[in-house]
Structure formats: structure tokens, C-alpha cells
Coordinates of C-alpha atoms and ligand atoms in Angstrom, one line a residue:
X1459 CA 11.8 -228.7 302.9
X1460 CA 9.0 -231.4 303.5
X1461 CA 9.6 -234.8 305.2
X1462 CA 10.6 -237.2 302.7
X1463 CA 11.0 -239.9 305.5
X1464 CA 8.1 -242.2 304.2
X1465 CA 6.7 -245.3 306.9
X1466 CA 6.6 -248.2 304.4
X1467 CA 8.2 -249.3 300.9
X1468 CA 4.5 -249.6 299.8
X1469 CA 4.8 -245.7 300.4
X1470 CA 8.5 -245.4 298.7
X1471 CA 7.0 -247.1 295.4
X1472 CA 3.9 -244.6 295.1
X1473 CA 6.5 -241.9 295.3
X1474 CA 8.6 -243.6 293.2
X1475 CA 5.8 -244.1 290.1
X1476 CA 5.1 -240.0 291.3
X1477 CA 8.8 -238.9 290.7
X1478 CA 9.9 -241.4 288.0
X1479 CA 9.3 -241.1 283.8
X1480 CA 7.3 -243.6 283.0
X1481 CA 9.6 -245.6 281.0
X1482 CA 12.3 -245.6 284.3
X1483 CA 8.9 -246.4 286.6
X1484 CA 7.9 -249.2 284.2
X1485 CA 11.5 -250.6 283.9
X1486 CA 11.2 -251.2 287.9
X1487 CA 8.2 -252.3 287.8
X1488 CA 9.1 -255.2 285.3
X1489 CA 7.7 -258.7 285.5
X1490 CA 7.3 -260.7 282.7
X1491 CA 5.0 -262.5 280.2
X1492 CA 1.3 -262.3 282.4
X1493 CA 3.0 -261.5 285.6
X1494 CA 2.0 -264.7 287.6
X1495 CA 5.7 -265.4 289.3
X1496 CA 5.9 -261.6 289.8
X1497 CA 2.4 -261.8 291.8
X1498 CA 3.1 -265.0 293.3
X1499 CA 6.4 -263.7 294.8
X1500 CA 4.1 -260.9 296.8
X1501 CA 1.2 -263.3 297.6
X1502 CA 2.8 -266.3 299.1
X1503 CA 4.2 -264.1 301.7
X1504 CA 0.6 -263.0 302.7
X1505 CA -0.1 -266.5 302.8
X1506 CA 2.3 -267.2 305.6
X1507 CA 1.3 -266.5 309.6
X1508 CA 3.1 -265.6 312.9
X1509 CA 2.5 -267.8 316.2
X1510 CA 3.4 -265.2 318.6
X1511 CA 3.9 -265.0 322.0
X1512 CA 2.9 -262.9 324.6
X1513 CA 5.0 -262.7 327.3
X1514 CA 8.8 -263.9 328.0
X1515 CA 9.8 -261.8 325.1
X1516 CA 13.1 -260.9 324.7
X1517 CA 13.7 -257.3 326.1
X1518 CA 17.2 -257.1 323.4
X1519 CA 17.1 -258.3 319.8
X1520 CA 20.4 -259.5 317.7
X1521 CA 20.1 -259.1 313.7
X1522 CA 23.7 -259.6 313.1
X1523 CA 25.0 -262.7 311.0
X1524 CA 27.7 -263.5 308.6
X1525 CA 26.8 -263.9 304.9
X1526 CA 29.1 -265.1 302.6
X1527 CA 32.2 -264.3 304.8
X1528 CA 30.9 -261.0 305.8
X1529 CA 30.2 -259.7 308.9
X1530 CA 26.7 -257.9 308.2
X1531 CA 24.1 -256.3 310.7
X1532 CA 21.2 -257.5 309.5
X1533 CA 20.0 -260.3 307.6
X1534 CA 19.2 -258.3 304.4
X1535 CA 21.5 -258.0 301.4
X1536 CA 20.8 -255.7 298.6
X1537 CA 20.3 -257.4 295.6
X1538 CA 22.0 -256.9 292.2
X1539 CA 19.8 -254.9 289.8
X1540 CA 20.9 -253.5 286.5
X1541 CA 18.6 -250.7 286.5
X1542 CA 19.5 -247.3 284.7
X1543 CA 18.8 -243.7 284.9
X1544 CA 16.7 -244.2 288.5
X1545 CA 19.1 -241.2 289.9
X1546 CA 22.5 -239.8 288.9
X1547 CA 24.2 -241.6 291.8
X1548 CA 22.7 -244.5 291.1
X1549 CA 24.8 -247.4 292.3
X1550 CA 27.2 -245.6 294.2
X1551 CA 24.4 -244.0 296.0
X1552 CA 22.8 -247.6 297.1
X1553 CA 26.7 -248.4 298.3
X1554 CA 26.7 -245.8 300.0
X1555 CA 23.5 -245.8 302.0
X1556 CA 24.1 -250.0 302.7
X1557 CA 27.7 -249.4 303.8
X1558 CA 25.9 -246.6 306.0
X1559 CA 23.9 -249.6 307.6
X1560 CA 26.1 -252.4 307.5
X1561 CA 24.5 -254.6 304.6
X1562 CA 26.6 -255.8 301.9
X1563 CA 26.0 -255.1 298.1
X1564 CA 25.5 -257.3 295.3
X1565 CA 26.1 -255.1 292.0
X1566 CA 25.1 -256.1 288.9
X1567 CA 27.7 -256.5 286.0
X1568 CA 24.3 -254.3 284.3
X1569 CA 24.7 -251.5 286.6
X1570 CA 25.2 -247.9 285.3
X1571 CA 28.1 -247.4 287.6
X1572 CA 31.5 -248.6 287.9
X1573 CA 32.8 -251.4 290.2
X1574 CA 35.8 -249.6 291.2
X1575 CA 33.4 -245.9 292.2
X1576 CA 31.3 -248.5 294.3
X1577 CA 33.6 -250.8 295.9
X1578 CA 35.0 -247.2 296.7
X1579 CA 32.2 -246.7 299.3
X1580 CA 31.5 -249.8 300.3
X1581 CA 33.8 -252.5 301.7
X1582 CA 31.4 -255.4 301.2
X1583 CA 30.4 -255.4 297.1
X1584 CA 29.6 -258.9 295.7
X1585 CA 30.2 -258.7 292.0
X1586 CA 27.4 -260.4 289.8
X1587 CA 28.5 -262.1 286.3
X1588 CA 25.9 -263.8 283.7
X1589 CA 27.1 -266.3 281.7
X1590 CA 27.9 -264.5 278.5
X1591 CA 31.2 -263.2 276.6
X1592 CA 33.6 -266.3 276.0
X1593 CA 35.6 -267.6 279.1
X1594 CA 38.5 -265.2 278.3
X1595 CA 35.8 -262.2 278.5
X1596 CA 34.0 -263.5 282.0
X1597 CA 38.0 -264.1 283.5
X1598 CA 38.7 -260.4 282.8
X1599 CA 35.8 -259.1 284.4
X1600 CA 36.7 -261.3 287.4
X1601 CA 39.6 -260.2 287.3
X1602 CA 38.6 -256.3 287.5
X1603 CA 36.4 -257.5 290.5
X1604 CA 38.8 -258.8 292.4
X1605 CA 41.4 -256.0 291.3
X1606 CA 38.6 -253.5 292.4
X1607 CA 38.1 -255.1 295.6
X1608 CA 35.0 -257.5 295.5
X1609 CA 34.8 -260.1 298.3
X1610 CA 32.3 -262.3 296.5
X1611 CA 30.9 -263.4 293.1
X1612 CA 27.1 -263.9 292.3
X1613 CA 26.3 -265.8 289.2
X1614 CA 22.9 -265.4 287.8
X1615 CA 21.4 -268.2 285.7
X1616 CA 17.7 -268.0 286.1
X1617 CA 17.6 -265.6 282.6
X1618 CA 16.0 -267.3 279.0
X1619 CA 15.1 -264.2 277.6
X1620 CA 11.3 -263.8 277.9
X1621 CA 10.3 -261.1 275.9
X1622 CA 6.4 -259.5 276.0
X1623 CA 4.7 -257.8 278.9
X1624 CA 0.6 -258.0 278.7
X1625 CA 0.7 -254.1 280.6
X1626 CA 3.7 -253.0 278.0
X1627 CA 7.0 -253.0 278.1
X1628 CA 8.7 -249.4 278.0
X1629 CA 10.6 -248.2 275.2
X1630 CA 14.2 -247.5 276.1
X1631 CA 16.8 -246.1 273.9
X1632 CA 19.5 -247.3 272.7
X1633 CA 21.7 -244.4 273.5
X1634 CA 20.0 -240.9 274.5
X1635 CA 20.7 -238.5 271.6
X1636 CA 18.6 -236.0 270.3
X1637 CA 16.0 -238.2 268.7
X1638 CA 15.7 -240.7 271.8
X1639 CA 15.4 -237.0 273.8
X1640 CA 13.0 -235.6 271.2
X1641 CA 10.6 -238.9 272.1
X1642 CA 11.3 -239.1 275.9
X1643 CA 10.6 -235.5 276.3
X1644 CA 6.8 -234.9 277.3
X1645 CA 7.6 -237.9 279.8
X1646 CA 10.7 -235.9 281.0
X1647 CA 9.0 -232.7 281.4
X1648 CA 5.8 -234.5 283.4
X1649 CA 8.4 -235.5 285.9
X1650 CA 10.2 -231.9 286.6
X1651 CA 12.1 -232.9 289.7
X1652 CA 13.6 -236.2 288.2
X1653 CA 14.5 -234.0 285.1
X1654 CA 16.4 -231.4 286.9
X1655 CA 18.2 -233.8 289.1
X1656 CA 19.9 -235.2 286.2
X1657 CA 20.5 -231.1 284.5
X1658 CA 21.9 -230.2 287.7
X1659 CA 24.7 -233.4 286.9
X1660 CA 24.9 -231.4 283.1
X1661 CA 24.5 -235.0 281.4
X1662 CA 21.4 -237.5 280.7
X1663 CA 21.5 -240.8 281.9
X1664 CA 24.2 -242.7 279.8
X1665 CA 22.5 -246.2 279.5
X1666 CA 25.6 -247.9 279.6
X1667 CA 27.5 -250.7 281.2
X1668 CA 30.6 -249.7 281.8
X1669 CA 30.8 -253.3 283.8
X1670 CA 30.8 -254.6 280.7
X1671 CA 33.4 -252.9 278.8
X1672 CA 36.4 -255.1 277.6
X1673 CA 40.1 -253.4 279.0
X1674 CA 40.7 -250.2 277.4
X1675 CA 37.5 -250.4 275.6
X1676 CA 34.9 -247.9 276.1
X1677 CA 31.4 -248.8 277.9
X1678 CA 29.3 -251.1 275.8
X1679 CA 25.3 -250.0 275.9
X1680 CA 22.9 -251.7 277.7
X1681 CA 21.5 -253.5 274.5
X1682 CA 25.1 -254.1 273.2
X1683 CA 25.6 -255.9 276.2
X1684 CA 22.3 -257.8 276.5
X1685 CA 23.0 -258.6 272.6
X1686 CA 26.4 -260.2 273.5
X1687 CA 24.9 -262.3 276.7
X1688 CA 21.6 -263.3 274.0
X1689 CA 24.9 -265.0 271.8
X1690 CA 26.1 -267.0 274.6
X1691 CA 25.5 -270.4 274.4
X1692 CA 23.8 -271.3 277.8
X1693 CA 26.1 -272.2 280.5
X1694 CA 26.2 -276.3 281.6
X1695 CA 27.1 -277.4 285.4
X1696 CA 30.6 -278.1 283.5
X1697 CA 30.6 -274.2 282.9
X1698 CA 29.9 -273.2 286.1
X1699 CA 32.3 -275.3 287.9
X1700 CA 35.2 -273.8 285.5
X1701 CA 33.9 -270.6 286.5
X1702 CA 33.7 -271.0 290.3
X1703 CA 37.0 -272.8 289.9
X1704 CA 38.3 -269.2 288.4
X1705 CA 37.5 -267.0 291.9
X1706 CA 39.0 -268.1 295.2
X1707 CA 36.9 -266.5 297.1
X1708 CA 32.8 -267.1 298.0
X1709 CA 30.7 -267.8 295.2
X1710 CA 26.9 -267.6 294.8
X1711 CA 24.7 -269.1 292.1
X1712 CA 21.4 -267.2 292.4
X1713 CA 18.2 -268.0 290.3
X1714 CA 17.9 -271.5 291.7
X1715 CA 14.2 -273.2 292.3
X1716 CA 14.5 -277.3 292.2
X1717 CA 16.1 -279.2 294.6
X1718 CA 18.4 -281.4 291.4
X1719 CA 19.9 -277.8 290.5
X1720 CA 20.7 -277.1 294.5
X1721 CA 22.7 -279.5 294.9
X1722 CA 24.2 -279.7 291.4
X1723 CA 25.3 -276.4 292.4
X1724 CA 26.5 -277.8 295.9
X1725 CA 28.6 -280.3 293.4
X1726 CA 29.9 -277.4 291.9
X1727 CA 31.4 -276.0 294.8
X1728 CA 29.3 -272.8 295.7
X1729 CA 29.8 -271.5 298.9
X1730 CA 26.0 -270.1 298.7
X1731 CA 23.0 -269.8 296.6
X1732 CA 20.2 -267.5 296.3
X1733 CA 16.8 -269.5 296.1
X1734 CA 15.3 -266.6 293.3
X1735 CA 13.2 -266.1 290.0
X1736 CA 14.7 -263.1 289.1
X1737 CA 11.7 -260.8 291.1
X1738 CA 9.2 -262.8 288.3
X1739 CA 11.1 -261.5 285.7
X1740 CA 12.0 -264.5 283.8
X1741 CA 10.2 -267.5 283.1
X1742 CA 6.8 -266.6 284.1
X1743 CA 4.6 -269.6 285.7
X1744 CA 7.8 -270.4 287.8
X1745 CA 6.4 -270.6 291.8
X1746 CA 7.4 -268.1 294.5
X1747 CA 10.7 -268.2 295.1
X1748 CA 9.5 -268.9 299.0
X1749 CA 7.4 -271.5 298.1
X1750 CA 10.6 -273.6 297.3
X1751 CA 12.6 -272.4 300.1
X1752 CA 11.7 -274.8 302.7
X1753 CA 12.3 -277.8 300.0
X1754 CA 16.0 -276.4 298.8
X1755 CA 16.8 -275.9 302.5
X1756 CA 16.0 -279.3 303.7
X1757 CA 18.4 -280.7 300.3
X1758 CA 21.1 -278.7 300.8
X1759 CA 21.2 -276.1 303.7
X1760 CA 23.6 -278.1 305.4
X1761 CA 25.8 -277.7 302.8
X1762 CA 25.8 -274.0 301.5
X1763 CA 24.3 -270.9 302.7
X1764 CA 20.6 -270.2 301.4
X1765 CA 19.4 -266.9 300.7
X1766 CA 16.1 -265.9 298.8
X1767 CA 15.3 -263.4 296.8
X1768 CA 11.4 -262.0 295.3
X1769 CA 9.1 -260.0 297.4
X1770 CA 10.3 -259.4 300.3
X1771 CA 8.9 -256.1 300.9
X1772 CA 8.8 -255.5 305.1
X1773 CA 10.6 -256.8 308.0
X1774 CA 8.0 -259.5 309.0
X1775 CA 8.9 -261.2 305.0
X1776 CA 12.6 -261.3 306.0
X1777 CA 11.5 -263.0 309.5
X1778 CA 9.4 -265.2 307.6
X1779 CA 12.1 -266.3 305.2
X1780 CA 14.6 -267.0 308.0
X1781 CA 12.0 -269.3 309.9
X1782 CA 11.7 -271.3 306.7
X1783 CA 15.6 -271.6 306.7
X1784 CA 17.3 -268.8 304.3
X1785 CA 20.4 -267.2 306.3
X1786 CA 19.2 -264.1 305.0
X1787 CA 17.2 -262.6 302.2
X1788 CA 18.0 -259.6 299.4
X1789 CA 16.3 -257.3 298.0
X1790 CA 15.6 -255.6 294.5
X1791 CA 12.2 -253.6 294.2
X1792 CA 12.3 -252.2 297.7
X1793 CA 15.5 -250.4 297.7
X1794 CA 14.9 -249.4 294.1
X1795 CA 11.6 -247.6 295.1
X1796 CA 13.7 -246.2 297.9
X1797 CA 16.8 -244.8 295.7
X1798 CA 13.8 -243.2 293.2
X1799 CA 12.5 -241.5 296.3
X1800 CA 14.7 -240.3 298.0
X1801 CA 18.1 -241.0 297.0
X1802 CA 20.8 -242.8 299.0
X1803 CA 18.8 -241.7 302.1
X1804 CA 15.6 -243.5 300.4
X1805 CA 17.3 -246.3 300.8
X1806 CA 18.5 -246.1 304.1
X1807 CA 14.9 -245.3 305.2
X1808 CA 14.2 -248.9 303.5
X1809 CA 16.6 -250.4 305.3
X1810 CA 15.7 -249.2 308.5
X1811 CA 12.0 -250.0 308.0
X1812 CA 13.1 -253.5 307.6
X1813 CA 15.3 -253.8 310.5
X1814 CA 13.0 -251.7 312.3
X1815 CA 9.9 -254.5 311.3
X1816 CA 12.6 -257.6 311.8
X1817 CA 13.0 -256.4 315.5
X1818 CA 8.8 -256.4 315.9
X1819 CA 8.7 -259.5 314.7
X1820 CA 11.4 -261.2 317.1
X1821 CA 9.8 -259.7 319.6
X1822 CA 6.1 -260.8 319.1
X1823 CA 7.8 -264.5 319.0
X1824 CA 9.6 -264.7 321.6
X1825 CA 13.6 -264.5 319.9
X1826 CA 16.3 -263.0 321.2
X1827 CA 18.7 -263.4 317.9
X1828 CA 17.8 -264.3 314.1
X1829 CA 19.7 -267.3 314.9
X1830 CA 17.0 -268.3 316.5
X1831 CA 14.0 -268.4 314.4
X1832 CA 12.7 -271.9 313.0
X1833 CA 9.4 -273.4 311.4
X1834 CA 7.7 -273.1 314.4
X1835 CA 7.4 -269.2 314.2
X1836 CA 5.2 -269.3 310.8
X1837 CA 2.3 -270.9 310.2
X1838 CA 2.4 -272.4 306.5
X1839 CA -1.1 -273.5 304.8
X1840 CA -1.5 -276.4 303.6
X1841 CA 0.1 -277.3 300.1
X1842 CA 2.2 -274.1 300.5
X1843 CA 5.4 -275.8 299.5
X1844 CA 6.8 -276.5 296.0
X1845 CA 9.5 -278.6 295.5
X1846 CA 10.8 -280.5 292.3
X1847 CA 13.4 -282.7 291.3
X1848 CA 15.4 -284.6 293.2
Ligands
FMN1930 C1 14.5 -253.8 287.4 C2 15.2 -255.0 287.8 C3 16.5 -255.3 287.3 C4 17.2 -256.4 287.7 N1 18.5 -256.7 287.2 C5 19.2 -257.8 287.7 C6 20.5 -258.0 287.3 O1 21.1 -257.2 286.5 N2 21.1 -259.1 287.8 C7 20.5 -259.9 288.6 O2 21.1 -260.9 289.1 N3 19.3 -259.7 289.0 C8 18.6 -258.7 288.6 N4 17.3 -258.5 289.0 C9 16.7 -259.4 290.0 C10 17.0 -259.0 291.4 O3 18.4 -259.1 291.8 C11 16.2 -259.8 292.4 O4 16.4 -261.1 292.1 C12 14.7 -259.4 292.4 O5 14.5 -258.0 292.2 C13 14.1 -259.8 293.7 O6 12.7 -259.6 293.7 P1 12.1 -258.2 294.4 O7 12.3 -257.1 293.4 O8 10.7 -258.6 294.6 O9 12.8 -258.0 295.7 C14 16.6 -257.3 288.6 C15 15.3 -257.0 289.2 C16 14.7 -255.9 288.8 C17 13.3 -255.6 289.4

């Protein structure tokens, strides 16, 4: 059987667009509008540099932290992603391969899987909500998180519904029955070994969010769900209070870019947040999500844990995102071009490329822990930063 170990996530995602239909490859690829904050997201972390040293390295390196309560081994956190029909394991497979590696999970409440079949495999699932359904809707599916296990809550705001690609947005079904087949097929039968690792299951991706469903209730689609978060009325910091207010446990608002909104989420009483633009998915225009690290961090990181989220790609990004002052990063593309590769071991090969490139980094500067990185590690250009409000 060939090697299907691959050296970078740059590799995984050209094996990914080889493997994947076009539609599921697109779907990943995502962005929005022009594709500027999706861009920026990879760019900014080019624009960053190491000041390494050369000798009185560390001869052992420590990656372990704590992340929202959890004991993790590395600073890396998978990030939630409601992306279908990737592989038949789908979700349980990432839970799998991070419990396998000691990361924690953030699963989306758009994800193809069940909470209960993933908190099943892995101890350490944060359950992610969007603001839509009444209150009575959003309590129950707390309440099925924390029935099912979940030891955190994400809640992501940074969505307003951008619609239009300039590259095309792919067509996905509403349910796949034989017309949706019919029009999928010559992209089906291009990708042979996708298409028979589904046959071998003896179903077609479902497309559903069984997340989503109300108790007793069967799995609503993914565009019946989407359709019932576009009614929702947009959430205010009253709102999110009542909802943090509703789970005892720790609670992370993720989407967040100004420095007002950090610590309006601080006044909400977040235990974390996750400084993100939805991998440049949303509002496009919006700056690197690492662009406004350093600003958010300065505001608040005293008060909450910051993470970040968009672009992180190798194990130098994550180093680079701890100097600036996030307690740890996730991840969205990378471990999906890792699952399309090769499965749950895809996406153990991602992790381990990024622990593997976090531990080159400490060494070329000098730490002996992740605890110990700081500005002075990275060289930032001028007029790098971003920051906004106040
Ligand atoms: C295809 C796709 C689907 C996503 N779905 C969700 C989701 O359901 N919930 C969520 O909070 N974030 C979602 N995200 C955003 C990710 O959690 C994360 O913020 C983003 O992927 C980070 O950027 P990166 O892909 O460059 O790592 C999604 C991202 C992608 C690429």
C-alpha cells in the first residue's frame, strides 16, 4: 500500500483537492465575497519573523498547557467546522485521531455527526452553539451537550451571512436523492476512491445536522438548519450573557476582532475567547485574525484565555501566535485537508507536523516550555497590528 504519511498540510490539501469532488473540495476551500480576509489570514503570518538563537537551547521542550479547564498536550485545539460528506467517519474520526494526541475538540452544532458518537471517543469535546432557534431551542441543545458529556461551550458570532464567491460557490443539495445523485455523478465518478469509501458504508453522505434536531425529532438538513439560524434575530451582549449564564461550565465566544467586543465579552462572563474571522469566511475586508491578536491580548488577556483562529497552517504559526499572547491556537483547514487525505490518521499526521514544527521552533529560540514564549521571539513589521475600538 503506498505511504500516505505526507511532510506538510500544504501536501495534505493537494491530496485533498486530488481525492475530494469538487463540490466537497470547494466547500473546504471556502472564503468569501473576493477572498481578502481569507488571504490575509495566510499572509500576515509570512509577514512575521523568528529571532533565534544559537546556542543555550533547550535540549527538552514542554507543549503542554491547560485550555479551558483541560489538560491538553499541545497548544492546538481543533476547531469547530460544520463540513459534510469529507469521509464517512467524519467527526468521529477527527475525535478520534485528537483524543489519540491529546488535543481537545470543538464540534460544530453543523457537524454531520452526533455529539453523543463523538464525545464517545473523545473525553475533551467543546460543544459549539450559534445564536439561532428561540432560547428554549439553544437550552435543549445545551442541555444534550452537557447530558452527552461536553466540558465546554463555544459560541460563534462572527457569521452575517455573506453570500457570493468571485471563484464559485459549489452547488450542494439539499438532500442526496436520485436527482442531486444524477447531477453529482460525473464529479463522483472522477473521484473513484472518495466514491467507493462512501459505497463500502452502503449510504451517501446524509447532509444533515443531526446537532440540530429538536428531541425526538429527526435530523434537520443542513439548509433547514442554516434557514432557521438566517431567522434568528442577531444575538445582543444581553443575549449572550443569558446564554453563558445557562452553562456552568467554561464558555468561549469565538469570532471576536475589536478590542470594545473583548471585553464586552469579558463583561459577559466568558471564561475564553477565540480572536477569529471565521477562516475569512464571513465578512470579507475584516483583518487577520493575528493582526488583532496582540491588541485583544493587551485589553483583556488578563482577564480571559485568548486563542486565535485563521491560518495557522505549521508549527512555527502556532509558535508565532503564542509569542503574540494567544494560550493556544485552533485549527479548521489543516485538519480538514488531513481527514480528506487520509482519514483519522490524516489528521493525526497534521497534528504531529505541528507539534513536530512547534518543537523546532522552541528550539531555534532558546524555550524550554510554551510558557515561555513572548514578543521578543517574533519580529513584527511595522504597522502589522490592527486594533479598533476601545
Ligand atoms: C469549511 C468550513 C466550515 C466551518 N464551519 C464552522 C462552524 O460550523 N462553526 C464555527 O464556529 N466555525 C466554523 N468554521 C470556522 C473554523 O472554526 C475556524 O474559525 C477557521 O477554519 C479557522 O481558519 P483556518 O481554516 O484557516 O484554520 C468553518 C471553517 C471552514 C473552513
Amino acid at each position: 500500500m503506498a505511504n500516505k504519511w505526507f511532510e506538510t498540510v500544504a501536501v495534505a490539501q493537494r491530496r485533498a483537492e486530488r481525492r475530494l469532488p469538487r463540490s466537497v473540495y470547494g466547500a473546504l476551500v471556502a472564503g468569501s465575497e473576493k477572498g481578502l480576509t481569507a488571504r490575509d489570514n495566510l499572509a500576515a503570518f509570512d509577514e512575521l519573523g523568528f529571532a533565534p538563537h544559537v546556542a543555550g537551547l533547550a535540549p527538552t521542550r514542554d507543549q503542554s498547557t491547560t485550555v479551558m479547564g483541560q489538560a491538553v498536550s499541545m497548544p492546538v485545539l481543533i476547531s469547530p467546522t460544520g463540513v459534510q460528506a469529507v469521509h464517512p467517519e467524519g467527526e468521529v474520526a477527527v475525535a478520534r485521531a485528537a483524543a489519540n494526541r491529546g488535543v481537545a475538540m470543538g464540534l460544530s452544532s453543523f457537524a454531520s455527526r452526533p455529539i453523543e458518537a463523538v464525545t464517545a471517543v473523545n473525553a475533551q469535546v467543546l460543544f459549539q452553539l450559534y445564536w439561532s432557534g428561540t432560547r428554549e431551542t439553544m437550552v435543549q441543545r445545551l442541555e444534550r451537550a452537557r447530558a452527552a458529556g461536553a466540558v465546554g461551550i463555544i459560541l460563534t458570532l462572527d457569521w452575517s451571512f455573506a453570500n457570493g464567491r468571485d471563484w464559485g460557490s459549489p452547488w450542494i443539495p439539499e438532500r442526496v436523492n436520485l436527482r442531486a445523485l444524477a447531477r453529482l455523478a460525473p464529479e463522483a465518478f472522477a473521484r473513484p476512491g472518495w466514491t467507493w469509501s462512501y459505497a463500502k458504508t452502503g449510504h451517501f453522505p446524509d447532509l444533515t445536522t443531526p446537532n440540530m434536531a429538536a428531541p425526538g425529532s429527526p435530523a434537520p438538513t443542513f439548509f433547514g438548519a442554516y434557514y432557521e439560524w438566517m431567522q434568528s434575530p442577531p444575538a445582543s451582549w444581553a443575549d449572550v450573557a443569558w446564554l453563558r449564564s445557562q452553562w456552568d461550565g467554561p464558555f468561549m465566544v469565538k469570532g471576536v476582532s475589536r478590542v470594545d467586543d473583548a471585553k464586552r465579552v469579558v463583561d459577559a462572563g466568558a471564561t475564553a475567547l477565540s480572536v477569529s474571522n471565521h477562516g475569512g469566511n464571513n465578512l470579507d475586508g475584516t483583518p487577520a485574525a493575528i493582526r488583532w491578536l496582540p491588541s485583544v491580548v493587551d485589553a483583556v488577556g488578563g482577564q480571559v484565555e485568548v486563542l486565535l483562529d485563521g491560518g495557522v497552517r505549521r508549527g512555527s504559526d502556532v509558535v508565532k501566535a503564542l509569542a503574540l499572547g494567544a494560550r493556544a491556537v485552533m485549527i479548521g483547514r489543516a485538519y480538514l485537508w488531513g481527514l480528506a487525505a487520509n482519514g483519522q490518521a490524516g489528521v493525526e499526521n497534521v497534528l504531529d507536523l505541528l507539534r513536530g514544527g512547534v518543537d523546532s521552533t522552541l528550539l531555534a529560540l532558546g524555550r524550554s516550555s510554551v510558557a515561555e514564549l513572548n514578543r521578543d521571539d517574533v519580529v513584527l513589521p511595522p504597522g502589522f497590528r490592527r486594533s479598533a475600538g476601545s
